[in-house]
Amino acid sequence: MDIRTLKKIDLNALVTLKVLLDEKHVTQTAHQLNLTQSAVSRTLAKLREMFNDPLLVKSGKHLALTNRAEKLQPQLNALLENASALLLPEKFNPATHKGSIRLATTDYGTHSLLPRLVPALNEVAPGVSLTAVDWRSNLLTELEENRVDLIIGGATVPPSDIFQRIVAHDHFVAVVRKSHPYAQKITLDQYLQLKHVMISPTGTGNSGIDDLLAFNRHKRNISVRVPHFFAALEIIATTDMIILLPAKFVRRYVSEDKYSVLPPPFEIPPMEISMFWHARMHHDPLHQWFRQFVYDTIYDRSR
């Protein structure tokens, strides 16, 4: 590909050339393109210089194509057809599309959201595959570097090149083993005296719960941090520790025969679960469709 040659190409002039070669008449070409006859004549002069060929010559009362023009015509038609296709919206049909989505999510997303997403996705878009990866601290960077396509996790304020949309809501409940001393009811003082298990995908730091307690001059004793819900439940089942978990996960997976579920002894704002994507994928047809599919599938309008 010769960039210097391409820079000389005037697409509007090529459109005029196509009509000229089809009509073989300057006046009719001008009428069809809503141009003046003199404008078409000037463009034809430039085209003759560009191709170093007359392109159209007089033949009696009409114009005829030169040999070069006859060879150019099918190539020109194909070129303009392809150029036109570039400007058309990309057609997307989920039922026939073949593609893949790389989704990063927390343990909550894996257990509470994917079981609803995957069966529906397989039904409406069987050719679209989904790869889920674990949550980690540098996911926004991976999103920017195109290593993941979509993140589903707790709502936050992302960088300016990252889009966000809330797709789910939930609330926290407290979980202890069935034979726990506070299995029936727990006060704030009792809650603070207990050892706590905390879900931490990265194994470090505190959570919004700790910030909320600190705001009210309280602090809980985090004894164990684990990345996965089921590991946390096994610890809860064999100790007098306590954990806060999302209610939707608890309703789906936590056995009432083994655990007691209690309301937290202090007010906790509802959880907001968002999906995040980079501006690079904002207009991609597959990704636009998939984001709307996620929202339609998991957003709870009855909350």
PDB file of N, CA and C in Angstrom, residues 48-132:
ATOM      1  N   ARG A  48      -8.732  13.036 -15.319  1.00  0.00           N
ATOM      2  CA  ARG A  48      -7.893  12.715 -16.480  1.00  0.00           C
ATOM      3  C   ARG A  48      -6.414  12.889 -16.150  1.00  0.00           C
ATOM      4  N   GLU A  49      -6.134  13.916 -15.357  1.00  0.00           N
ATOM      5  CA  GLU A  49      -4.745  14.137 -14.944  1.00  0.00           C
ATOM      6  C   GLU A  49      -4.294  13.056 -13.964  1.00  0.00           C
ATOM      7  N   MET A  50      -5.191  12.683 -13.050  1.00  0.00           N
ATOM      8  CA  MET A  50      -4.859  11.675 -12.044  1.00  0.00           C
ATOM      9  C   MET A  50      -4.546  10.324 -12.691  1.00  0.00           C
ATOM     10  N   PHE A  51      -5.368   9.938 -13.670  1.00  0.00           N
ATOM     11  CA  PHE A  51      -5.202   8.625 -14.297  1.00  0.00           C
ATOM     12  C   PHE A  51      -4.345   8.676 -15.570  1.00  0.00           C
ATOM     13  N   ASN A  52      -3.958   9.906 -15.947  1.00  0.00           N
ATOM     14  CA  ASN A  52      -3.154  10.067 -17.162  1.00  0.00           C
ATOM     15  C   ASN A  52      -3.837   9.399 -18.354  1.00  0.00           C
ATOM     16  N   ASP A  53      -5.141   9.663 -18.461  1.00  0.00           N
ATOM     17  CA  ASP A  53      -5.950   9.039 -19.518  1.00  0.00           C
ATOM     18  C   ASP A  53      -7.192   9.897 -19.720  1.00  0.00           C
ATOM     19  N   PRO A  54      -7.690  10.022 -20.951  1.00  0.00           N
ATOM     20  CA  PRO A  54      -8.893  10.841 -21.196  1.00  0.00           C
ATOM     21  C   PRO A  54     -10.151  10.289 -20.530  1.00  0.00           C
ATOM     22  N   LEU A  55     -10.203   8.980 -20.316  1.00  0.00           N
ATOM     23  CA  LEU A  55     -11.313   8.286 -19.656  1.00  0.00           C
ATOM     24  C   LEU A  55     -12.596   8.279 -20.484  1.00  0.00           C
ATOM     25  N   LEU A  56     -13.032   9.440 -20.937  1.00  0.00           N
ATOM     26  CA  LEU A  56     -14.217   9.558 -21.798  1.00  0.00           C
ATOM     27  C   LEU A  56     -13.830  10.375 -23.029  1.00  0.00           C
ATOM     28  N   VAL A  57     -14.167   9.856 -24.211  1.00  0.00           N
ATOM     29  CA  VAL A  57     -13.844  10.554 -25.462  1.00  0.00           C
ATOM     30  C   VAL A  57     -15.098  10.639 -26.319  1.00  0.00           C
ATOM     31  N   LYS A  58     -15.130  11.629 -27.209  1.00  0.00           N
ATOM     32  CA  LYS A  58     -16.283  11.787 -28.090  1.00  0.00           C
ATOM     33  C   LYS A  58     -16.346  10.653 -29.098  1.00  0.00           C
ATOM     34  N   SER A  59     -17.563  10.157 -29.287  1.00  0.00           N
ATOM     35  CA  SER A  59     -17.812   9.130 -30.302  1.00  0.00           C
ATOM     36  C   SER A  59     -19.132   9.486 -30.959  1.00  0.00           C
ATOM     37  N   GLY A  60     -19.046  10.254 -32.036  1.00  0.00           N
ATOM     38  CA  GLY A  60     -20.249  10.788 -32.659  1.00  0.00           C
ATOM     39  C   GLY A  60     -20.854  11.837 -31.753  1.00  0.00           C
ATOM     40  N   LYS A  61     -22.149  11.670 -31.420  1.00  0.00           N
ATOM     41  CA  LYS A  61     -22.833  12.626 -30.547  1.00  0.00           C
ATOM     42  C   LYS A  61     -22.733  12.236 -29.071  1.00  0.00           C
ATOM     43  N   HIS A  62     -22.036  11.156 -28.788  1.00  0.00           N
ATOM     44  CA  HIS A  62     -21.986  10.646 -27.415  1.00  0.00           C
ATOM     45  C   HIS A  62     -20.546  10.569 -26.920  1.00  0.00           C
ATOM     46  N   LEU A  63     -20.405  10.208 -25.659  1.00  0.00           N
ATOM     47  CA  LEU A  63     -19.093   9.946 -25.077  1.00  0.00           C
ATOM     48  C   LEU A  63     -18.906   8.439 -24.937  1.00  0.00           C
ATOM     49  N   ALA A  64     -17.698   7.993 -25.132  1.00  0.00           N
ATOM     50  CA  ALA A  64     -17.381   6.566 -25.014  1.00  0.00           C
ATOM     51  C   ALA A  64     -16.232   6.392 -24.028  1.00  0.00           C
ATOM     52  N   LEU A  65     -16.204   5.228 -23.370  1.00  0.00           N
ATOM     53  CA  LEU A  65     -15.145   4.931 -22.415  1.00  0.00           C
ATOM     54  C   LEU A  65     -13.878   4.523 -23.143  1.00  0.00           C
ATOM     55  N   THR A  66     -12.762   4.996 -22.654  1.00  0.00           N
ATOM     56  CA  THR A  66     -11.483   4.510 -23.172  1.00  0.00           C
ATOM     57  C   THR A  66     -11.238   3.103 -22.629  1.00  0.00           C
ATOM     58  N   ASN A  67     -10.231   2.444 -23.181  1.00  0.00           N
ATOM     59  CA  ASN A  67      -9.894   1.110 -22.676  1.00  0.00           C
ATOM     60  C   ASN A  67      -9.552   1.159 -21.188  1.00  0.00           C
ATOM     61  N   ARG A  68      -8.834   2.201 -20.785  1.00  0.00           N
ATOM     62  CA  ARG A  68      -8.469   2.331 -19.361  1.00  0.00           C
ATOM     63  C   ARG A  68      -9.723   2.488 -18.504  1.00  0.00           C
ATOM     64  N   ALA A  69     -10.679   3.275 -18.984  1.00  0.00           N
ATOM     65  CA  ALA A  69     -11.911   3.497 -18.224  1.00  0.00           C
ATOM     66  C   ALA A  69     -12.716   2.208 -18.096  1.00  0.00           C
ATOM     67  N   GLU A  70     -12.750   1.398 -19.164  1.00  0.00           N
ATOM     68  CA  GLU A  70     -13.485   0.134 -19.108  1.00  0.00           C
ATOM     69  C   GLU A  70     -12.872  -0.811 -18.071  1.00  0.00           C
ATOM     70  N   LYS A  71     -11.544  -0.795 -17.970  1.00  0.00           N
ATOM     71  CA  LYS A  71     -10.883  -1.632 -16.969  1.00  0.00           C
ATOM     72  C   LYS A  71     -11.096  -1.082 -15.553  1.00  0.00           C
ATOM     73  N   LEU A  72     -11.163   0.247 -15.456  1.00  0.00           N
ATOM     74  CA  LEU A  72     -11.350   0.882 -14.149  1.00  0.00           C
ATOM     75  C   LEU A  72     -12.751   0.660 -13.583  1.00  0.00           C
ATOM     76  N   GLN A  73     -13.746   0.585 -14.459  1.00  0.00           N
ATOM     77  CA  GLN A  73     -15.138   0.624 -14.006  1.00  0.00           C
ATOM     78  C   GLN A  73     -15.483  -0.456 -12.970  1.00  0.00           C
ATOM     79  N   PRO A  74     -15.193  -1.742 -13.205  1.00  0.00           N
ATOM     80  CA  PRO A  74     -15.535  -2.738 -12.177  1.00  0.00           C
ATOM     81  C   PRO A  74     -14.729  -2.561 -10.887  1.00  0.00           C
ATOM     82  N   GLN A  75     -13.459  -2.139 -11.026  1.00  0.00           N
ATOM     83  CA  GLN A  75     -12.647  -1.906  -9.831  1.00  0.00           C
ATOM     84  C   GLN A  75     -13.193  -0.724  -9.028  1.00  0.00           C
ATOM     85  N   LEU A  76     -13.606   0.319  -9.749  1.00  0.00           N
ATOM     86  CA  LEU A  76     -14.149   1.509  -9.096  1.00  0.00           C
ATOM     87  C   LEU A  76     -15.454   1.184  -8.375  1.00  0.00           C
ATOM     88  N   ASN A  77     -16.314   0.404  -9.037  1.00  0.00           N
ATOM     89  CA  ASN A  77     -17.584   0.030  -8.407  1.00  0.00           C
ATOM     90  C   ASN A  77     -17.350  -0.762  -7.124  1.00  0.00           C
ATOM     91  N   ALA A  78     -16.388  -1.687  -7.160  1.00  0.00           N
ATOM     92  CA  ALA A  78     -16.082  -2.491  -5.973  1.00  0.00           C
ATOM     93  C   ALA A  78     -15.504  -1.621  -4.858  1.00  0.00           C
ATOM     94  N   LEU A  79     -14.625  -0.684  -5.234  1.00  0.00           N
ATOM     95  CA  LEU A  79     -14.019   0.206  -4.247  1.00  0.00           C
ATOM     96  C   LEU A  79     -15.069   1.050  -3.539  1.00  0.00           C
ATOM     97  N   LEU A  80     -15.974   1.645  -4.306  1.00  0.00           N
ATOM     98  CA  LEU A  80     -16.994   2.506  -3.710  1.00  0.00           C
ATOM     99  C   LEU A  80     -18.008   1.693  -2.905  1.00  0.00           C
ATOM    100  N   GLU A  81     -18.260   0.463  -3.342  1.00  0.00           N
ATOM    101  CA  GLU A  81     -19.156  -0.414  -2.577  1.00  0.00           C
ATOM    102  C   GLU A  81     -18.553  -0.712  -1.209  1.00  0.00           C
ATOM    103  N   ASN A  82     -17.257  -1.002  -1.190  1.00  0.00           N
ATOM    104  CA  ASN A  82     -16.570  -1.274   0.079  1.00  0.00           C
ATOM    105  C   ASN A  82     -16.508  -0.026   0.955  1.00  0.00           C
ATOM    106  N   ALA A  83     -16.257   1.124   0.319  1.00  0.00           N
ATOM    107  CA  ALA A  83     -16.207   2.377   1.078  1.00  0.00           C
ATOM    108  C   ALA A  83     -17.566   2.683   1.699  1.00  0.00           C
ATOM    109  N   SER A  84     -18.628   2.416   0.951  1.00  0.00           N
ATOM    110  CA  SER A  84     -19.977   2.635   1.472  1.00  0.00           C
ATOM    111  C   SER A  84     -20.264   1.711   2.647  1.00  0.00           C
ATOM    112  N   ALA A  85     -19.787   0.463   2.547  1.00  0.00           N
ATOM    113  CA  ALA A  85     -20.021  -0.510   3.618  1.00  0.00           C
ATOM    114  C   ALA A  85     -19.341  -0.092   4.914  1.00  0.00           C
ATOM    115  N   LEU A  86     -18.214   0.639   4.797  1.00  0.00           N
ATOM    116  CA  LEU A  86     -17.513   1.098   5.997  1.00  0.00           C
ATOM    117  C   LEU A  86     -18.381   2.014   6.851  1.00  0.00           C
ATOM    118  N   LEU A  87     -19.274   2.747   6.205  1.00  0.00           N
ATOM    119  CA  LEU A  87     -20.083   3.741   6.904  1.00  0.00           C
ATOM    120  C   LEU A  87     -21.414   3.185   7.398  1.00  0.00           C
ATOM    121  N   LEU A  88     -21.742   1.962   6.999  1.00  0.00           N
ATOM    122  CA  LEU A  88     -23.002   1.372   7.428  1.00  0.00           C
ATOM    123  C   LEU A  88     -22.860   0.780   8.827  1.00  0.00           C
ATOM    124  N   PRO A  89     -23.909   0.840   9.649  1.00  0.00           N
ATOM    125  CA  PRO A  89     -23.844   0.200  10.970  1.00  0.00           C
ATOM    126  C   PRO A  89     -23.585  -1.296  10.819  1.00  0.00           C
ATOM    127  N   GLU A  90     -22.719  -1.819  11.685  1.00  0.00           N
ATOM    128  CA  GLU A  90     -22.413  -3.244  11.633  1.00  0.00           C
ATOM    129  C   GLU A  90     -23.632  -4.043  12.086  1.00  0.00           C
ATOM    130  N   LYS A  91     -24.048  -4.995  11.267  1.00  0.00           N
ATOM    131  CA  LYS A  91     -25.209  -5.805  11.611  1.00  0.00           C
ATOM    132  C   LYS A  91     -24.822  -6.824  12.677  1.00  0.00           C
ATOM    133  N   PHE A  92     -25.689  -6.973  13.679  1.00  0.00           N
ATOM    134  CA  PHE A  92     -25.407  -7.918  14.750  1.00  0.00           C
ATOM    135  C   PHE A  92     -26.637  -8.762  15.031  1.00  0.00           C
ATOM    136  N   ASN A  93     -26.454 -10.060  14.984  1.00  0.00           N
ATOM    137  CA  ASN A  93     -27.529 -11.002  15.295  1.00  0.00           C
ATOM    138  C   ASN A  93     -27.013 -11.964  16.355  1.00  0.00           C
ATOM    139  N   PRO A  94     -27.471 -11.845  17.605  1.00  0.00           N
ATOM    140  CA  PRO A  94     -26.931 -12.706  18.667  1.00  0.00           C
ATOM    141  C   PRO A  94     -27.134 -14.189  18.399  1.00  0.00           C
ATOM    142  N   ALA A  95     -28.172 -14.535  17.666  1.00  0.00           N
ATOM    143  CA  ALA A  95     -28.455 -15.949  17.422  1.00  0.00           C
ATOM    144  C   ALA A  95     -27.405 -16.609  16.535  1.00  0.00           C
ATOM    145  N   THR A  96     -26.732 -15.817  15.693  1.00  0.00           N
ATOM    146  CA  THR A  96     -25.763 -16.393  14.754  1.00  0.00           C
ATOM    147  C   THR A  96     -24.336 -15.906  14.985  1.00  0.00           C
ATOM    148  N   HIS A  97     -24.164 -14.917  15.856  1.00  0.00           N
ATOM    149  CA  HIS A  97     -22.839 -14.319  16.041  1.00  0.00           C
ATOM    150  C   HIS A  97     -21.887 -15.281  16.750  1.00  0.00           C
ATOM    151  N   LYS A  98     -20.632 -15.292  16.300  1.00  0.00           N
ATOM    152  CA  LYS A  98     -19.574 -16.050  16.957  1.00  0.00           C
ATOM    153  C   LYS A  98     -18.622 -15.055  17.613  1.00  0.00           C
ATOM    154  N   GLY A  99     -18.450 -15.162  18.909  1.00  0.00           N
ATOM    155  CA  GLY A  99     -17.572 -14.227  19.603  1.00  0.00           C
ATOM    156  C   GLY A  99     -17.349 -14.661  21.036  1.00  0.00           C
ATOM    157  N   SER A 100     -16.619 -13.847  21.776  1.00  0.00           N
ATOM    158  CA  SER A 100     -16.317 -14.185  23.167  1.00  0.00           C
ATOM    159  C   SER A 100     -16.269 -12.924  24.010  1.00  0.00           C
ATOM    160  N   ILE A 101     -16.576 -13.085  25.282  1.00  0.00           N
ATOM    161  CA  ILE A 101     -16.540 -12.001  26.262  1.00  0.00           C
ATOM    162  C   ILE A 101     -15.669 -12.456  27.428  1.00  0.00           C
ATOM    163  N   ARG A 102     -14.733 -11.589  27.830  1.00  0.00           N
ATOM    164  CA  ARG A 102     -13.900 -11.871  29.006  1.00  0.00           C
ATOM    165  C   ARG A 102     -14.439 -11.037  30.165  1.00  0.00           C
ATOM    166  N   LEU A 103     -14.998 -11.716  31.147  1.00  0.00           N
ATOM    167  CA  LEU A 103     -15.684 -11.061  32.257  1.00  0.00           C
ATOM    168  C   LEU A 103     -14.925 -11.290  33.555  1.00  0.00           C
ATOM    169  N   ALA A 104     -14.618 -10.207  34.253  1.00  0.00           N
ATOM    170  CA  ALA A 104     -13.998 -10.302  35.575  1.00  0.00           C
ATOM    171  C   ALA A 104     -15.047  -9.973  36.622  1.00  0.00           C
ATOM    172  N   THR A 105     -15.136 -10.808  37.645  1.00  0.00           N
ATOM    173  CA  THR A 105     -16.135 -10.557  38.677  1.00  0.00           C
ATOM    174  C   THR A 105     -15.674 -11.127  40.009  1.00  0.00           C
ATOM    175  N   THR A 106     -16.371 -10.747  41.048  1.00  0.00           N
ATOM    176  CA  THR A 106     -16.071 -11.222  42.394  1.00  0.00           C
ATOM    177  C   THR A 106     -16.688 -12.596  42.609  1.00  0.00           C
ATOM    178  N   ASP A 107     -16.427 -13.159  43.775  1.00  0.00           N
ATOM    179  CA  ASP A 107     -17.067 -14.421  44.135  1.00  0.00           C
ATOM    180  C   ASP A 107     -18.586 -14.257  44.157  1.00  0.00           C
ATOM    181  N   TYR A 108     -19.032 -13.077  44.551  1.00  0.00           N
ATOM    182  CA  TYR A 108     -20.476 -12.795  44.540  1.00  0.00           C
ATOM    183  C   TYR A 108     -21.030 -12.914  43.125  1.00  0.00           C
ATOM    184  N   GLY A 109     -20.346 -12.303  42.162  1.00  0.00           N
ATOM    185  CA  GLY A 109     -20.806 -12.375  40.787  1.00  0.00           C
ATOM    186  C   GLY A 109     -20.793 -13.789  40.251  1.00  0.00           C
ATOM    187  N   THR A 110     -19.742 -14.544  40.600  1.00  0.00           N
ATOM    188  CA  THR A 110     -19.627 -15.923  40.127  1.00  0.00           C
ATOM    189  C   THR A 110     -20.793 -16.774  40.605  1.00  0.00           C
ATOM    190  N   HIS A 111     -21.170 -16.625  41.874  1.00  0.00           N
ATOM    191  CA  HIS A 111     -22.189 -17.502  42.452  1.00  0.00           C
ATOM    192  C   HIS A 111     -23.608 -16.955  42.349  1.00  0.00           C
ATOM    193  N   SER A 112     -23.760 -15.636  42.369  1.00  0.00           N
ATOM    194  CA  SER A 112     -25.108 -15.067  42.398  1.00  0.00           C
ATOM    195  C   SER A 112     -25.600 -14.591  41.036  1.00  0.00           C
ATOM    196  N   LEU A 113     -24.685 -14.206  40.146  1.00  0.00           N
ATOM    197  CA  LEU A 113     -25.101 -13.637  38.866  1.00  0.00           C
ATOM    198  C   LEU A 113     -24.890 -14.582  37.687  1.00  0.00           C
ATOM    199  N   LEU A 114     -23.733 -15.252  37.635  1.00  0.00           N
ATOM    200  CA  LEU A 114     -23.455 -16.128  36.491  1.00  0.00           C
ATOM    201  C   LEU A 114     -24.468 -17.265  36.336  1.00  0.00           C
ATOM    202  N   PRO A 115     -24.959 -17.871  37.429  1.00  0.00           N
ATOM    203  CA  PRO A 115     -25.963 -18.923  37.238  1.00  0.00           C
ATOM    204  C   PRO A 115     -27.235 -18.433  36.555  1.00  0.00           C
ATOM    205  N   ARG A 116     -27.497 -17.136  36.600  1.00  0.00           N
ATOM    206  CA  ARG A 116     -28.649 -16.581  35.889  1.00  0.00           C
ATOM    207  C   ARG A 116     -28.267 -16.172  34.475  1.00  0.00           C
ATOM    208  N   LEU A 117     -27.035 -15.709  34.306  1.00  0.00           N
ATOM    209  CA  LEU A 117     -26.607 -15.224  32.991  1.00  0.00           C
ATOM    210  C   LEU A 117     -26.373 -16.352  31.988  1.00  0.00           C
ATOM    211  N   VAL A 118     -25.649 -17.378  32.415  1.00  0.00           N
ATOM    212  CA  VAL A 118     -25.161 -18.380  31.465  1.00  0.00           C
ATOM    213  C   VAL A 118     -26.288 -19.146  30.762  1.00  0.00           C
ATOM    214  N   PRO A 119     -27.307 -19.660  31.474  1.00  0.00           N
ATOM    215  CA  PRO A 119     -28.374 -20.367  30.756  1.00  0.00           C
ATOM    216  C   PRO A 119     -29.091 -19.478  29.740  1.00  0.00           C
ATOM    217  N   ALA A 120     -29.342 -18.227  30.122  1.00  0.00           N
ATOM    218  CA  ALA A 120     -30.021 -17.309  29.204  1.00  0.00           C
ATOM    219  C   ALA A 120     -29.135 -16.989  28.003  1.00  0.00           C
ATOM    220  N   LEU A 121     -27.829 -16.805  28.237  1.00  0.00           N
ATOM    221  CA  LEU A 121     -26.898 -16.522  27.141  1.00  0.00           C
ATOM    222  C   LEU A 121     -26.834 -17.693  26.175  1.00  0.00           C
ATOM    223  N   ASN A 122     -26.778 -18.903  26.704  1.00  0.00           N
ATOM    224  CA  ASN A 122     -26.694 -20.088  25.856  1.00  0.00           C
ATOM    225  C   ASN A 122     -27.938 -20.244  24.988  1.00  0.00           C
ATOM    226  N   GLU A 123     -29.053 -19.736  25.477  1.00  0.00           N
ATOM    227  CA  GLU A 123     -30.302 -19.861  24.725  1.00  0.00           C
ATOM    228  C   GLU A 123     -30.402 -18.836  23.602  1.00  0.00           C
ATOM    229  N   VAL A 124     -30.040 -17.584  23.879  1.00  0.00           N
ATOM    230  CA  VAL A 124     -30.248 -16.527  22.881  1.00  0.00           C
ATOM    231  C   VAL A 124     -29.019 -16.263  22.022  1.00  0.00           C
ATOM    232  N   ALA A 125     -27.830 -16.635  22.505  1.00  0.00           N
ATOM    233  CA  ALA A 125     -26.592 -16.396  21.745  1.00  0.00           C
ATOM    234  C   ALA A 125     -25.663 -17.589  21.910  1.00  0.00           C
ATOM    235  N   PRO A 126     -26.007 -18.728  21.318  1.00  0.00           N
ATOM    236  CA  PRO A 126     -25.220 -19.952  21.540  1.00  0.00           C
ATOM    237  C   PRO A 126     -23.792 -19.879  21.026  1.00  0.00           C
ATOM    238  N   GLY A 127     -23.500 -18.942  20.127  1.00  0.00           N
ATOM    239  CA  GLY A 127     -22.149 -18.821  19.590  1.00  0.00           C
ATOM    240  C   GLY A 127     -21.261 -17.870  20.362  1.00  0.00           C
ATOM    241  N   VAL A 128     -21.796 -17.250  21.409  1.00  0.00           N
ATOM    242  CA  VAL A 128     -21.017 -16.309  22.219  1.00  0.00           C
ATOM    243  C   VAL A 128     -20.535 -17.036  23.472  1.00  0.00           C
ATOM    244  N   SER A 129     -19.225 -17.134  23.627  1.00  0.00           N
ATOM    245  CA  SER A 129     -18.655 -17.808  24.794  1.00  0.00           C
ATOM    246  C   SER A 129     -18.285 -16.781  25.861  1.00  0.00           C
ATOM    247  N   LEU A 130     -18.294 -17.238  27.099  1.00  0.00           N
ATOM    248  CA  LEU A 130     -18.031 -16.364  28.240  1.00  0.00           C
ATOM    249  C   LEU A 130     -16.897 -16.951  29.064  1.00  0.00           C
ATOM    250  N   THR A 131     -15.873 -16.136  29.309  1.00  0.00           N
ATOM    251  CA  THR A 131     -14.762 -16.542  30.167  1.00  0.00           C
ATOM    252  C   THR A 131     -14.754 -15.646  31.397  1.00  0.00           C
ATOM    253  N   ALA A 132     -14.930 -16.245  32.572  1.00  0.00           N
ATOM    254  CA  ALA A 132     -14.946 -15.483  33.823  1.00  0.00           C
ATOM    255  C   ALA A 132     -13.600 -15.624  34.521  1.00  0.00           C
TER     256      ALA A 132
END
